[in-house]
């Protein structure tokens, strides 16, 4: 019977340390952004250099329209930001957290290669 009490205490301790459900849902939504290979490629490009839509489209061999759509999604998720430069908008990663997520993700997938 003492084992159940310890087990229950351990379970309650874990439950108390979990983030609220809405935070977990936001985290899941964030990771969905990385679940699309086109968005992942765009993020990788922007990790190397700030680029405008046309430059990203050229690098990836995609249409400007398709890249623009994905950039809108990435901006809404606060993963990229655009800075107006004359008539163009240069895109960059939103902050260092995005860079770290990409770096850790690549480290993880290349771990056993």
Short mmCIF file of C-alpha atoms in Angstrom, two decimals:
data_model
loop_
_atom_site.label_atom_id
_atom_site.label_comp_id
_atom_site.label_asym_id
_atom_site.label_seq_id
_atom_site.Cartn_x
_atom_site.Cartn_y
_atom_site.Cartn_z
CA UNK A 1 0.00 0.00 0.00
CA UNK A 2 2.90 2.39 0.71
CA UNK A 3 4.01 1.87 -2.88
CA UNK A 4 0.74 3.28 -4.20
CA UNK A 5 1.13 6.39 -2.05
CA UNK A 6 4.66 6.95 -3.41
CA UNK A 7 3.41 6.30 -6.89
CA UNK A 8 0.50 8.69 -6.43
CA UNK A 9 2.83 11.33 -4.98
CA UNK A 10 5.21 10.90 -7.90
CA UNK A 11 2.35 11.20 -10.38
CA UNK A 12 1.01 14.32 -8.69
CA UNK A 13 4.51 15.81 -8.65
CA UNK A 14 4.86 15.23 -12.39
CA UNK A 15 1.39 16.64 -13.08
CA UNK A 16 2.22 19.79 -11.10
CA UNK A 17 5.31 20.39 -13.24
CA UNK A 18 3.57 20.06 -16.61
CA UNK A 19 2.85 23.28 -18.48
CA UNK A 20 -0.85 24.22 -18.89
CA UNK A 21 -2.71 22.59 -21.77
CA UNK A 22 -2.88 25.81 -23.81
CA UNK A 23 0.92 26.09 -23.66
CA UNK A 24 1.29 22.46 -24.77
CA UNK A 25 -1.09 23.12 -27.70
CA UNK A 26 0.98 26.17 -28.70
CA UNK A 27 4.14 24.05 -28.53
CA UNK A 28 2.55 21.39 -30.75
CA UNK A 29 1.53 24.10 -33.24
CA UNK A 30 5.10 25.43 -33.26
CA UNK A 31 6.50 22.01 -34.08
CA UNK A 32 3.93 21.62 -36.88
CA UNK A 33 5.67 24.54 -38.60
CA UNK A 34 8.82 22.43 -38.82
CA UNK A 35 6.82 19.44 -40.08
CA UNK A 36 6.58 20.85 -43.60
CA UNK A 37 9.73 20.30 -45.70
CA UNK A 38 9.20 23.50 -47.73
CA UNK A 39 9.01 25.60 -44.58
CA UNK A 40 12.03 23.78 -43.17
CA UNK A 41 13.99 24.59 -46.35
CA UNK A 42 12.97 28.25 -46.17
CA UNK A 43 14.08 28.40 -42.54
CA UNK A 44 17.40 26.79 -43.45
CA UNK A 45 17.93 29.37 -46.23
CA UNK A 46 17.21 32.20 -43.81
CA UNK A 47 19.60 30.72 -41.27
CA UNK A 48 22.35 31.21 -43.87
CA UNK A 49 21.33 34.64 -45.14
CA UNK A 50 18.55 37.22 -45.09
CA UNK A 51 16.73 36.91 -48.43
CA UNK A 52 13.78 38.38 -50.30
CA UNK A 53 10.97 36.23 -51.70
CA UNK A 54 12.47 36.04 -55.18
CA UNK A 55 15.85 34.93 -53.87
CA UNK A 56 14.27 32.19 -51.76
CA UNK A 57 12.21 31.07 -54.76
CA UNK A 58 15.37 30.92 -56.92
CA UNK A 59 17.33 28.94 -54.33
CA UNK A 60 14.53 26.42 -53.84
CA UNK A 61 13.32 26.29 -57.45
CA UNK A 62 9.82 27.31 -56.42
CA UNK A 63 7.32 29.93 -57.52
CA UNK A 64 7.27 33.28 -55.76
CA UNK A 65 3.61 32.65 -54.94
CA UNK A 66 4.36 29.35 -53.17
CA UNK A 67 7.22 30.90 -51.19
CA UNK A 68 5.10 33.92 -50.27
CA UNK A 69 2.39 31.64 -48.93
CA UNK A 70 4.84 29.75 -46.73
CA UNK A 71 6.44 32.98 -45.52
CA UNK A 72 3.00 34.22 -44.41
CA UNK A 73 2.56 31.02 -42.40
CA UNK A 74 6.04 31.36 -40.88
CA UNK A 75 5.46 35.03 -40.04
CA UNK A 76 2.17 34.20 -38.33
CA UNK A 77 4.06 31.63 -36.22
CA UNK A 78 6.67 34.29 -35.38
CA UNK A 79 9.48 32.23 -36.89
CA UNK A 80 10.46 34.78 -39.54
CA UNK A 81 10.19 38.54 -39.86
CA UNK A 82 10.27 40.84 -42.83
CA UNK A 83 12.13 44.13 -43.02
CA UNK A 84 11.23 46.61 -45.76
CA UNK A 85 14.26 47.65 -47.82
CA UNK A 86 13.12 50.05 -50.50
CA UNK A 87 10.52 48.22 -52.56
CA UNK A 88 11.60 44.80 -51.30
CA UNK A 89 11.13 42.92 -48.07
CA UNK A 90 14.11 41.01 -46.71
CA UNK A 91 13.20 38.04 -44.56
CA UNK A 92 15.20 36.74 -41.64
CA UNK A 93 14.73 34.34 -38.77
CA UNK A 94 12.73 36.05 -36.05
CA UNK A 95 15.19 35.46 -33.23
CA UNK A 96 17.98 33.30 -31.89
CA UNK A 97 15.49 30.75 -30.55
CA UNK A 98 14.58 29.75 -34.11
CA UNK A 99 18.27 29.29 -34.94
CA UNK A 100 18.71 27.08 -31.89
CA UNK A 101 15.65 24.96 -32.73
CA UNK A 102 17.04 24.39 -36.24
CA UNK A 103 20.53 23.61 -34.96
CA UNK A 104 19.27 21.17 -32.30
CA UNK A 105 16.94 19.52 -34.79
CA UNK A 106 19.74 19.01 -37.33
CA UNK A 107 22.05 17.70 -34.63
CA UNK A 108 19.41 15.22 -33.59
CA UNK A 109 18.65 13.90 -37.09
CA UNK A 110 22.37 13.66 -37.97
CA UNK A 111 23.29 11.97 -34.69
CA UNK A 112 23.78 8.44 -36.06
CA UNK A 113 24.84 9.33 -39.58
#
